Amino acid sequence: MASPPPRRPAPPAPKPAAAAAEPTVDILPILLSRKAITAEQAEKVRRATKMNNISTDQALTQLGVASEVTIAQALAAHTGLRYMKLNPLDLDLDVVTKALSGPFARKHGMVAISKTEKTITVAIHDPFRPFPDEDVRRVTGLEVEKVLATKSDVEQINKGFYDLKTSLQTAEKQLNASRVSNVDLTNQEFLSSETTELDPAAAPVVRALDHILSYAFEQRASDIHFEPKRELTLVRLRIDGMLHDVHLIPRIVYQAVVSRIKLLSGCNLAEKRRPQDGRIKRDNAGREIELRVSTMPTAFGEKAVMRIFDPDILLKGIDDLGLSSHDLPKFYDFIGRPTGIILVTGPTGSGKTTTLYSILKHLSKPEVNIITIEDPIEMVFEDFNQVAVRPSIDVTFSSTLRTVLRQDPDIIMVGEIRDQETAEHAVQAALTGHLVLSTLHTNDAPSSITRLLDLNIPHFLITSTIIGILAQRLVRENCTHCIEEYEPTAEEARALRMDPEKLKPYRFKRGKGCLHCRDTGYTGRTGIFETLPMTEKIRGLVTAGHGAPDLFKAGREEGMRTLRESAVEKVFRGITTVTEMVRVTGK
């Protein structure tokens, strides 16, 4: 039998021409023509690309010659496309993930950002890459509008949004496939409805919650709200004091997500009819962040709120709180006293806890015994001896304060003076040689004295123990990346109660809106303060039984600046805006 002829080796597959797949365009001449870079910088970038074998845009950003935004804006102007800052908070999860598939969007470096009845708007980062117009038009049935965004924005949104959507869909499929039913006792409208539960440790649930937490950390959120509705659960983030809607989670998935939250925070998973509190520790980029969890039954299920405590925000230096040069010496005088009571007042969310923790951090020394009584402990700090109030077992502010006095403290922080007994123990602690820090819920500093009188604290004890009172609020700060000067308007002059002619020589500042501030014009918050020391004149009025109006007038005569005046000063210094001043302090 003849042997078969030897096989010829198959010819090598032809290598696709790189230019055909994705033509490369030298962007340096474009940046030069737009005067975004100089000729010397262009030459420096060329050398860096050859030596390090990196792309031109990488070399530009690594050398600090041009930012991603500068590059994108120059390319947009060159190609006639509209440049757009992508704000994740403005994007709809369904629009991004349903219009185009994840693999298709990543392959072509694009992301769907909005759509109307006739048009879909797609953001791209490379205007010279072939764009699949026909494919997008065929899949969506809509006309395509292209805009240009930075590469990192497109990639970040593609990754975060599609990963979250995949996790939610996987969890929903597993739940729908499950046949284990359970009565949802938390839904008061559909009390007899049958639902299924997914293991809170299941991978899709874990990933979904991780995506939401990571997103909240990236956006500098202070709180995450999970609000159950009839069919869906709304996820909202509080950023710089303002709530933003960010996601909608299927109701069936949220029950597993809230179970996951309760599992991590040490709450009772079986208890769905009573409010619960817990805490979670998370590592974010090497920093330990604490989350305080609160769950509460509502008409459509358990509402969960996670408050985020970032040590970099909660523990500040005294000089970083926002006190003006007028108030700072008074404040240092307050905290320099060895005994007495310092009160910080304001509504919930006005930064009282940050102020108290910052004082304690400033006063913390090896030779000082600091004890805090909190409800609950906001953030665990090793240098303090922290006690959590637990009324269910009779561990209240007043009972704990009574015990703390036997613990040889130097400084005591009482989370809040709520009742007569706590106020009496705080006064007693100050009289026996301790420095006491606490909070009250009053609108301004003089009203705090009236509040103590309402709690039946005698006049002579108030005048002999109170060192000073600090009322505060938080205003958003102008974004330093997009700040601009402008001439004050007549409307702003009216809000400031000033003659427009007198304002003409001044220039105010505001943020135009950029990537760093999510197009809001603001990044971060700072305090505005009203500082009232217990002077001889104030003591005399308190002893004589005068009310808050007389105390306020006397405080003004003694040099006290109001919250509004503190905000106005920050407007003139370019720290915040007139709009923000009006929002926080009123007209």
Coordinates of C-alpha atoms in Angstrom, one line a residue:
M1 CA 0.0 0.0 0.0
A2 CA 1.4 3.3 -1.1
S3 CA 2.1 5.8 1.6
P4 CA 0.1 9.0 1.4
P5 CA 2.0 12.0 0.0
P6 CA 3.5 14.3 2.7
R7 CA 1.2 17.1 3.8
R8 CA 2.3 20.6 2.8
P9 CA 2.5 23.0 5.8
A10 CA -0.4 25.4 5.8
P11 CA 0.5 28.9 4.8
P12 CA 0.7 31.4 7.7
A13 CA -2.4 33.5 8.2
P14 CA -1.9 37.0 6.8
K15 CA -1.4 39.5 9.6
P16 CA -4.1 42.1 9.5
A17 CA -2.8 45.5 8.8
A18 CA -2.9 47.6 11.9
A19 CA -3.9 50.7 9.9
A20 CA -6.9 48.9 8.4
A21 CA -8.2 47.8 11.8
E22 CA -7.6 51.1 13.6
P23 CA -5.8 53.9 11.9
T24 CA -3.4 55.8 14.0
V25 CA -3.5 59.6 13.9
D26 CA -0.8 61.8 15.2
I27 CA -2.6 64.1 17.6
L28 CA 0.4 66.2 18.4
P29 CA 0.0 68.5 15.3
I30 CA -3.7 68.9 16.3
L31 CA -2.7 69.9 19.9
L32 CA -0.1 72.3 18.5
S33 CA -2.6 73.9 16.1
R34 CA -5.0 74.4 19.0
K35 CA -2.1 75.9 21.1
A36 CA -2.8 73.2 23.7
I37 CA 1.0 72.4 23.8
T38 CA 4.2 74.0 22.7
A39 CA 6.7 72.7 20.1
E40 CA 9.2 71.9 22.8
Q41 CA 6.6 69.9 24.7
A42 CA 5.6 68.0 21.5
E43 CA 9.2 67.0 20.9
K44 CA 9.5 65.9 24.5
V45 CA 6.4 63.7 24.1
R46 CA 7.7 62.2 20.9
R47 CA 10.9 61.1 22.7
A48 CA 9.0 59.7 25.6
T49 CA 6.7 57.6 23.3
K50 CA 9.7 56.0 21.6
M51 CA 11.8 55.4 24.7
N52 CA 9.0 54.0 26.8
N53 CA 6.9 52.4 24.0
I54 CA 3.7 54.1 25.1
S55 CA 1.0 55.9 23.2
T56 CA 1.0 59.6 22.6
D57 CA -1.9 60.3 25.0
Q58 CA -0.2 58.3 27.7
A59 CA 3.0 60.3 27.3
L60 CA 1.1 63.6 27.4
T61 CA -0.6 62.8 30.7
Q62 CA 2.4 61.1 32.3
L63 CA 4.7 64.0 31.6
G64 CA 2.0 66.5 32.7
V65 CA 2.0 68.2 29.4
A66 CA -1.7 68.0 28.8
S67 CA -4.6 66.5 30.8
E68 CA -7.1 64.1 29.4
V69 CA -9.7 66.9 29.3
T70 CA -7.4 69.2 27.4
I71 CA -6.7 66.5 24.8
A72 CA -10.4 65.6 24.4
Q73 CA -11.4 69.3 24.1
A74 CA -8.8 69.9 21.4
L75 CA -9.8 66.7 19.4
A76 CA -13.5 67.7 19.7
A77 CA -12.7 71.2 18.3
H78 CA -10.6 69.7 15.5
T79 CA -13.3 67.1 14.5
G80 CA -16.3 69.3 15.0
L81 CA -17.8 67.1 17.7
R82 CA -19.3 68.4 20.9
Y83 CA -17.1 67.7 24.0
M84 CA -19.1 66.5 27.0
K85 CA -18.2 65.9 30.6
L86 CA -19.7 62.6 31.6
N87 CA -21.3 62.8 35.1
P88 CA -22.3 59.3 36.2
L89 CA -25.0 60.8 38.4
D90 CA -26.8 62.2 35.3
L91 CA -26.8 58.8 33.4
D92 CA -29.6 56.3 33.4
L93 CA -28.4 52.7 34.1
D94 CA -31.0 51.3 31.7
V95 CA -30.1 53.7 28.9
V96 CA -26.4 52.9 29.2
T97 CA -26.8 49.1 29.5
K98 CA -29.8 48.4 27.3
A99 CA -29.1 50.5 24.3
L100 CA -25.8 48.8 23.5
S101 CA -24.3 45.5 24.7
G102 CA -21.3 45.6 27.0
P103 CA -18.9 43.8 24.7
F104 CA -19.9 45.9 21.7
A105 CA -19.5 49.2 23.7
R106 CA -16.1 48.2 25.1
K107 CA -14.9 47.0 21.7
H108 CA -15.7 50.3 20.0
G109 CA -14.7 52.5 22.9
M110 CA -18.2 54.1 23.3
V111 CA -21.0 54.5 25.8
A112 CA -24.7 55.4 25.3
I113 CA -25.5 58.4 27.5
S114 CA -29.0 59.5 26.5
K115 CA -31.7 59.0 24.0
T116 CA -34.9 60.5 22.8
E117 CA -37.7 59.2 20.5
K118 CA -35.6 59.8 17.4
T119 CA -31.9 60.0 18.6
I120 CA -29.4 58.2 20.7
T121 CA -26.4 60.1 22.0
V122 CA -23.2 58.1 22.1
A123 CA -19.9 59.3 23.8
I124 CA -16.6 58.2 22.2
H125 CA -13.1 58.9 23.2
D126 CA -11.3 58.3 19.9
P127 CA -12.8 60.3 17.0
F128 CA -10.4 58.7 14.5
R129 CA -11.5 55.1 15.2
P130 CA -14.0 53.7 12.7
F131 CA -17.5 54.2 14.1
P132 CA -20.2 51.6 13.5
D133 CA -23.0 54.0 12.6
E134 CA -25.0 51.4 10.7
D135 CA -24.7 48.8 13.5
V136 CA -25.9 51.2 16.2
R137 CA -28.7 52.5 14.0
R138 CA -29.8 49.0 13.2
V139 CA -29.7 47.8 16.8
T140 CA -31.4 50.9 18.3
G141 CA -33.6 52.0 15.4
L142 CA -32.5 55.6 16.2
E143 CA -30.4 58.2 14.6
V144 CA -26.9 58.5 16.1
E145 CA -25.4 61.7 17.6
K146 CA -21.7 61.4 18.6
V147 CA -20.1 63.4 21.3
L148 CA -16.5 63.3 22.6
A149 CA -15.5 62.4 26.2
T150 CA -12.3 61.4 27.9
K151 CA -11.1 57.8 27.7
S152 CA -11.1 57.3 31.4
D153 CA -14.7 58.5 31.7
V154 CA -15.9 56.2 28.9
E155 CA -14.1 53.2 30.3
Q156 CA -15.1 53.9 33.9
I157 CA -18.8 54.2 33.1
N158 CA -18.7 51.1 30.8
K159 CA -17.1 49.0 33.6
G160 CA -19.2 50.3 36.5
F161 CA -22.6 50.4 34.9
Y162 CA -22.3 47.1 33.0
D163 CA -20.9 45.2 35.9
L164 CA -23.7 46.5 38.2
K165 CA -26.3 45.6 35.6
T166 CA -24.9 42.1 35.2
S167 CA -24.9 41.5 39.0
L168 CA -28.5 42.7 39.3
Q169 CA -29.6 40.6 36.3
T170 CA -27.9 37.5 37.6
A171 CA -29.4 37.9 41.0
E172 CA -32.8 38.5 39.5
K173 CA -32.5 35.3 37.4
Q174 CA -31.5 33.2 40.3
L175 CA -34.4 34.5 42.4
N176 CA -36.9 33.9 39.6
A177 CA -35.6 30.4 39.1
S178 CA -35.8 29.7 42.8
R179 CA -39.0 28.0 44.1
V180 CA -38.5 28.8 47.8
S181 CA -41.2 31.3 48.7
N182 CA -41.3 33.4 51.8
V183 CA -43.9 35.9 53.1
D184 CA -42.5 39.4 53.1
L185 CA -43.7 40.8 56.4
T186 CA -42.1 44.2 55.7
N187 CA -44.4 45.1 52.8
Q188 CA -47.5 46.6 54.5
E189 CA -49.3 47.0 51.1
F190 CA -48.8 43.5 49.8
L191 CA -48.7 41.7 53.1
S192 CA -49.8 38.4 51.6
S193 CA -47.6 38.6 48.5
E194 CA -45.2 35.7 47.9
T195 CA -41.6 36.5 47.3
T196 CA -38.4 34.6 47.0
E197 CA -35.2 35.2 48.9
L198 CA -31.7 34.9 47.6
D199 CA -28.8 34.0 49.9
P200 CA -27.2 37.3 51.0
A201 CA -23.8 35.8 50.5
A202 CA -24.5 34.8 46.9
A203 CA -22.0 36.2 44.5
P204 CA -24.3 38.4 42.4
V205 CA -25.6 40.1 45.6
V206 CA -22.1 40.6 46.9
R207 CA -21.0 42.1 43.7
A208 CA -24.0 44.4 43.3
L209 CA -23.6 45.8 46.8
D210 CA -19.8 46.2 46.3
H211 CA -20.4 48.2 43.1
I212 CA -22.8 50.5 44.9
L213 CA -20.4 51.1 47.8
S214 CA -17.4 51.6 45.5
Y215 CA -19.4 54.1 43.4
A216 CA -20.4 56.0 46.6
F217 CA -16.8 56.2 47.7
E218 CA -15.7 57.5 44.3
Q219 CA -18.4 60.2 44.4
R220 CA -17.5 61.3 47.9
A221 CA -21.0 60.5 49.2
S222 CA -21.7 60.9 52.9
D223 CA -24.9 58.7 52.9
I224 CA -26.4 55.9 50.8
H225 CA -30.2 55.7 50.8
F226 CA -32.0 52.5 49.7
E227 CA -35.7 53.5 49.4
P228 CA -38.1 50.7 48.5
K229 CA -41.1 51.6 46.3
R230 CA -44.0 49.5 45.0
E231 CA -42.0 47.6 42.2
L232 CA -38.4 49.0 42.5
T233 CA -36.0 50.3 45.0
L234 CA -34.4 53.7 44.5
V235 CA -30.7 54.1 45.4
R236 CA -29.8 57.7 46.3
L237 CA -26.4 59.3 47.3
R238 CA -26.0 62.4 49.4
I239 CA -23.1 64.3 48.0
D240 CA -22.1 67.7 49.6
G241 CA -25.4 67.7 51.4
M242 CA -27.6 67.1 48.3
L243 CA -29.4 63.9 47.4
H244 CA -28.9 62.4 43.9
D245 CA -30.9 59.5 42.4
V246 CA -28.4 57.0 41.0
H247 CA -29.9 53.6 40.5
L248 CA -33.1 51.6 40.5
I249 CA -32.9 48.0 41.8
P250 CA -35.6 45.4 41.1
R251 CA -37.6 44.8 44.3
I252 CA -36.9 41.1 44.3
V253 CA -33.1 41.8 44.3
Y254 CA -33.2 44.5 46.9
Q255 CA -34.5 42.1 49.5
A256 CA -31.3 40.1 49.1
V257 CA -29.2 43.3 49.1
V258 CA -30.7 44.6 52.3
S259 CA -30.2 41.1 53.9
R260 CA -26.5 41.4 52.8
I261 CA -26.3 44.8 54.4
K262 CA -27.8 43.5 57.7
L263 CA -25.5 40.5 57.6
L264 CA -22.4 42.6 57.3
S265 CA -23.5 45.1 59.9
G266 CA -24.4 42.5 62.5
C267 CA -28.1 43.1 62.4
N268 CA -30.7 40.4 62.9
L269 CA -31.7 39.0 59.5
A270 CA -34.9 37.5 60.7
E271 CA -36.2 40.8 62.3
K272 CA -37.9 42.9 59.6
R273 CA -40.6 44.6 61.6
R274 CA -38.4 46.7 64.0
P275 CA -35.7 49.4 63.2
Q276 CA -32.1 48.1 63.6
D277 CA -28.7 49.7 63.8
G278 CA -25.3 48.3 62.9
R279 CA -21.9 49.2 61.5
I280 CA -19.6 48.0 58.8
K281 CA -15.9 48.5 58.2
R282 CA -14.6 48.7 54.6
D283 CA -11.2 49.1 53.1
N284 CA -11.1 51.6 50.3
A285 CA -7.7 52.3 48.6
G286 CA -5.9 51.4 51.7
R287 CA -8.0 53.6 54.0
E288 CA -10.4 52.1 56.6
I289 CA -13.9 53.6 56.2
E290 CA -16.7 53.0 58.6
L291 CA -20.4 52.8 57.6
R292 CA -23.2 53.2 60.1
V293 CA -26.2 51.3 59.0
S294 CA -29.8 52.0 60.0
T295 CA -32.8 50.0 58.8
M296 CA -36.5 50.9 59.2
P297 CA -39.7 49.2 58.1
T298 CA -41.8 51.3 55.6
A299 CA -44.9 50.7 53.6
F300 CA -43.0 48.9 50.8
G301 CA -40.3 47.2 52.8
E302 CA -37.2 47.9 54.8
K303 CA -35.5 51.2 54.1
A304 CA -31.8 51.2 54.7
V305 CA -29.5 54.2 55.1
M306 CA -25.7 53.8 55.3
R307 CA -23.8 56.8 56.6
I308 CA -20.2 56.9 55.5
F309 CA -17.5 58.0 57.9
D310 CA -14.2 58.8 56.2
P311 CA -11.5 59.6 58.8
D312 CA -10.0 62.2 56.4
I313 CA -13.4 64.1 56.6
L314 CA -14.4 63.4 60.2
L315 CA -11.1 64.2 61.9
K316 CA -9.9 67.6 60.8
G317 CA -7.4 70.1 62.2
I318 CA -9.0 73.0 64.0
D319 CA -7.8 75.5 61.4
D320 CA -9.5 73.4 58.7
L321 CA -13.0 73.5 60.1
G322 CA -13.8 76.9 58.4
L323 CA -13.6 79.2 61.4
S324 CA -12.9 82.8 60.3
S325 CA -9.9 84.8 61.7
H326 CA -12.5 86.6 63.8
D327 CA -13.8 83.5 65.5
L328 CA -10.7 81.3 65.6
P329 CA -9.1 83.0 68.7
K330 CA -12.3 82.7 70.6
F331 CA -12.6 79.0 69.7
Y332 CA -9.0 78.3 70.8
D333 CA -9.8 80.1 74.1
F334 CA -12.8 77.8 74.5
I335 CA -10.9 74.5 74.1
G336 CA -7.9 75.8 76.1
R337 CA -9.9 75.9 79.3
P338 CA -9.4 72.9 81.7
T339 CA -13.0 72.9 83.0
G340 CA -16.5 73.9 81.8
I341 CA -19.0 73.1 79.1
I342 CA -18.6 73.8 75.4
L343 CA -21.8 73.4 73.4
V344 CA -22.0 72.9 69.6
T345 CA -25.5 73.5 68.2
G346 CA -27.2 73.0 64.8
P347 CA -29.6 70.7 63.0
T348 CA -28.8 67.1 61.9
G349 CA -26.1 67.1 59.2
S350 CA -24.6 70.5 60.1
G351 CA -21.2 69.1 61.0
K352 CA -21.4 69.0 64.8
T353 CA -19.8 65.6 65.1
T354 CA -16.9 66.6 62.9
T355 CA -16.3 69.7 65.1
L356 CA -16.5 67.6 68.3
Y357 CA -14.2 64.9 67.0
S358 CA -11.7 67.5 65.7
I359 CA -11.6 69.1 69.1
L360 CA -11.0 65.8 70.8
K361 CA -8.2 64.9 68.3
H362 CA -6.6 68.3 69.0
L363 CA -6.8 67.8 72.8
S364 CA -5.8 64.1 72.7
K365 CA -2.5 63.5 74.6
P366 CA -1.0 60.5 76.4
E367 CA -1.6 62.2 79.8
V368 CA -5.3 63.0 79.1
N369 CA -8.2 60.6 79.7
I370 CA -10.9 61.3 77.1
I371 CA -14.2 59.5 77.3
T372 CA -17.1 59.8 74.8
I373 CA -20.7 58.8 75.3
E374 CA -22.4 58.5 71.9
D375 CA -25.6 57.2 70.3
P376 CA -24.3 55.4 68.4
I377 CA -20.5 55.6 68.2
E378 CA -19.9 57.6 65.0
M379 CA -16.4 56.4 64.3
V380 CA -14.1 54.2 66.4
F381 CA -10.9 56.1 67.4
E382 CA -8.3 54.3 69.5
D383 CA -7.2 57.4 71.5
F384 CA -10.7 57.8 73.0
N385 CA -12.6 55.6 75.4
Q386 CA -15.9 55.4 73.6
V387 CA -19.2 54.2 75.1
A388 CA -22.3 53.5 73.0
V389 CA -25.7 54.4 74.5
R390 CA -28.1 51.4 74.7
P391 CA -31.5 52.5 76.2
S392 CA -32.9 48.9 75.8
I393 CA -30.6 47.8 78.7
D394 CA -30.8 51.2 80.5
V395 CA -27.5 52.4 79.3
T396 CA -28.6 56.0 78.6
F397 CA -26.7 59.3 78.3
S398 CA -27.5 60.2 81.9
S399 CA -26.7 56.8 83.5
T400 CA -23.5 56.4 81.5
L401 CA -22.4 60.0 82.4
R402 CA -22.9 59.2 86.1
T403 CA -20.7 56.1 85.7
V404 CA -18.1 58.0 83.6
L405 CA -17.5 60.4 86.5
R406 CA -16.1 57.5 88.5
Q407 CA -13.7 56.7 85.6
D408 CA -11.3 59.6 86.4
P409 CA -11.9 61.4 83.1
D410 CA -10.2 64.7 82.1
I411 CA -12.4 65.4 79.0
I412 CA -16.0 64.1 78.5
M413 CA -17.9 64.2 75.2
V414 CA -21.6 63.7 75.5
G415 CA -23.2 63.1 72.1
E416 CA -26.3 65.1 72.9
I417 CA -28.0 66.8 75.8
R418 CA -31.6 65.6 75.4
D419 CA -33.2 65.7 78.8
Q420 CA -32.9 67.3 82.2
E421 CA -31.1 64.5 83.8
T422 CA -28.3 64.5 81.2
A423 CA -28.0 68.3 81.4
E424 CA -27.7 68.1 85.2
H425 CA -25.0 65.4 85.1
A426 CA -23.1 67.5 82.4
V427 CA -23.2 70.5 84.7
Q428 CA -22.1 68.4 87.7
A429 CA -19.2 67.1 85.6
A430 CA -18.1 70.6 84.7
L431 CA -18.4 71.8 88.3
T432 CA -16.2 68.9 89.5
G433 CA -13.2 69.9 87.3
H434 CA -13.9 68.3 83.9
L435 CA -14.1 69.7 80.4
V436 CA -17.4 68.7 78.9
L437 CA -18.2 68.8 75.1
S438 CA -21.8 68.3 73.9
T439 CA -24.4 69.2 71.4
L440 CA -27.9 70.7 71.4
H441 CA -30.5 71.0 68.7
T442 CA -31.1 74.7 68.5
N443 CA -31.1 77.2 65.6
D444 CA -28.5 79.6 67.0
A445 CA -26.1 80.1 69.8
P446 CA -28.2 82.3 72.2
S447 CA -31.2 79.9 72.0
S448 CA -29.0 77.2 73.6
I449 CA -29.0 79.1 76.9
T450 CA -32.8 79.3 76.7
R451 CA -32.9 75.5 76.0
L452 CA -30.9 74.8 79.1
L453 CA -33.3 77.0 81.2
D454 CA -36.2 75.0 79.7
L455 CA -34.5 71.8 81.0
N456 CA -34.7 73.4 84.5
I457 CA -30.9 74.1 84.9
P458 CA -30.7 77.0 87.3
H459 CA -29.3 80.4 86.0
F460 CA -26.3 80.4 88.4
L461 CA -25.2 76.9 87.2
I462 CA -25.4 77.9 83.5
T463 CA -23.3 81.1 84.1
S464 CA -20.7 79.2 86.2
T465 CA -20.2 76.2 83.8
I466 CA -20.8 77.3 80.2
I467 CA -17.5 78.4 78.5
G468 CA -19.0 79.2 75.1
I469 CA -21.5 78.1 72.5
L470 CA -20.8 77.4 68.8
A471 CA -23.7 77.3 66.3
Q472 CA -22.8 76.0 62.9
R473 CA -24.0 75.0 59.4
L474 CA -22.3 73.6 56.3
V475 CA -22.0 75.4 52.9
R476 CA -20.6 73.9 49.7
E477 CA -17.2 75.2 48.5
N478 CA -16.5 76.4 45.0
C479 CA -14.7 73.8 42.9
T480 CA -11.0 74.8 42.6
H481 CA -10.6 73.1 39.3
C482 CA -13.2 75.2 37.4
I483 CA -13.4 78.4 39.5
E484 CA -14.0 81.7 37.7
E485 CA -14.4 85.3 38.6
Y486 CA -17.6 87.2 37.7
E487 CA -19.3 90.5 38.4
P488 CA -22.0 90.3 41.1
T489 CA -25.6 90.7 39.8
A490 CA -28.3 93.0 41.0
E491 CA -30.2 90.0 42.3
E492 CA -27.2 88.9 44.3
A493 CA -26.9 92.5 45.7
R494 CA -30.5 92.2 46.9
A495 CA -29.8 88.8 48.5
L496 CA -26.8 90.4 50.3
R497 CA -28.9 93.4 51.2
M498 CA -26.3 95.7 49.6
D499 CA -26.4 98.6 47.2
P500 CA -25.5 97.2 43.7
E501 CA -23.3 100.3 43.1
K502 CA -21.2 99.4 46.2
L503 CA -20.7 95.9 44.9
K504 CA -19.4 97.0 41.5
P505 CA -15.7 97.1 42.5
Y506 CA -15.9 93.5 43.8
R507 CA -15.5 90.2 41.9
F508 CA -17.2 87.1 43.2
K509 CA -16.2 83.5 42.4
R510 CA -18.1 80.4 41.3
G511 CA -17.4 77.0 39.8
K512 CA -18.3 76.7 36.1
G513 CA -18.8 72.9 36.4
C514 CA -16.3 70.3 35.4
L515 CA -15.4 66.6 35.8
H516 CA -14.0 67.0 39.3
C517 CA -17.3 68.6 40.7
R518 CA -19.7 66.5 38.5
D519 CA -20.7 69.7 36.8
T520 CA -22.1 71.2 40.0
G521 CA -19.5 73.9 40.5
Y522 CA -18.9 72.7 44.1
T523 CA -16.5 70.2 45.8
G524 CA -16.6 69.6 49.5
R525 CA -18.1 71.6 52.3
T526 CA -16.9 74.0 54.9
G527 CA -18.4 75.3 58.1
I528 CA -20.0 78.7 58.9
F529 CA -20.1 79.6 62.6
E530 CA -21.7 81.7 65.2
T531 CA -19.5 82.0 68.3
L532 CA -20.9 83.1 71.6
P533 CA -18.5 83.3 74.6
M534 CA -20.0 83.5 78.1
T535 CA -18.9 87.1 78.9
E536 CA -19.7 89.1 82.0
K537 CA -22.5 90.9 80.1
I538 CA -24.1 87.7 79.0
R539 CA -23.8 86.2 82.5
G540 CA -25.6 89.3 83.9
L541 CA -28.5 88.9 81.4
V542 CA -28.8 85.2 82.1
T543 CA -28.9 85.8 85.8
A544 CA -31.5 88.5 85.3
G545 CA -33.7 86.0 83.4
H546 CA -33.5 87.7 80.0
G547 CA -34.6 85.7 76.9
A548 CA -32.9 84.7 73.6
P549 CA -33.6 88.1 71.8
D550 CA -31.8 90.1 74.6
L551 CA -29.0 87.5 74.6
F552 CA -28.7 87.7 70.9
K553 CA -28.5 91.5 71.0
A554 CA -25.9 91.4 73.7
G555 CA -23.9 88.9 71.8
R556 CA -23.8 91.1 68.8
E557 CA -22.6 94.0 70.9
E558 CA -19.9 91.7 72.2
G559 CA -18.7 91.0 68.7
M560 CA -20.6 87.8 67.8
R561 CA -21.1 87.3 64.1
T562 CA -24.2 85.6 62.8
L563 CA -24.2 82.5 60.6
R564 CA -25.3 84.7 57.7
E565 CA -22.4 87.1 58.2
S566 CA -20.0 84.1 58.3
A567 CA -21.5 82.9 55.0
V568 CA -21.3 86.4 53.5
E569 CA -17.6 86.6 54.4
K570 CA -17.0 83.3 52.6
V571 CA -18.8 84.7 49.5
F572 CA -16.5 87.7 49.4
R573 CA -13.4 85.5 49.9
G574 CA -14.5 83.4 46.9
I575 CA -15.0 80.2 49.0
T576 CA -18.7 79.8 48.3
T577 CA -21.5 81.5 46.3
V578 CA -24.5 83.8 47.1
T579 CA -26.8 81.0 46.0
E580 CA -25.3 78.6 48.6
M581 CA -25.5 81.3 51.3
V582 CA -29.2 81.8 50.6
R583 CA -29.8 78.1 50.5
V584 CA -28.3 77.5 54.0
T585 CA -29.1 80.7 55.9
G586 CA -32.2 81.9 54.1
K587 CA -32.9 85.3 52.6

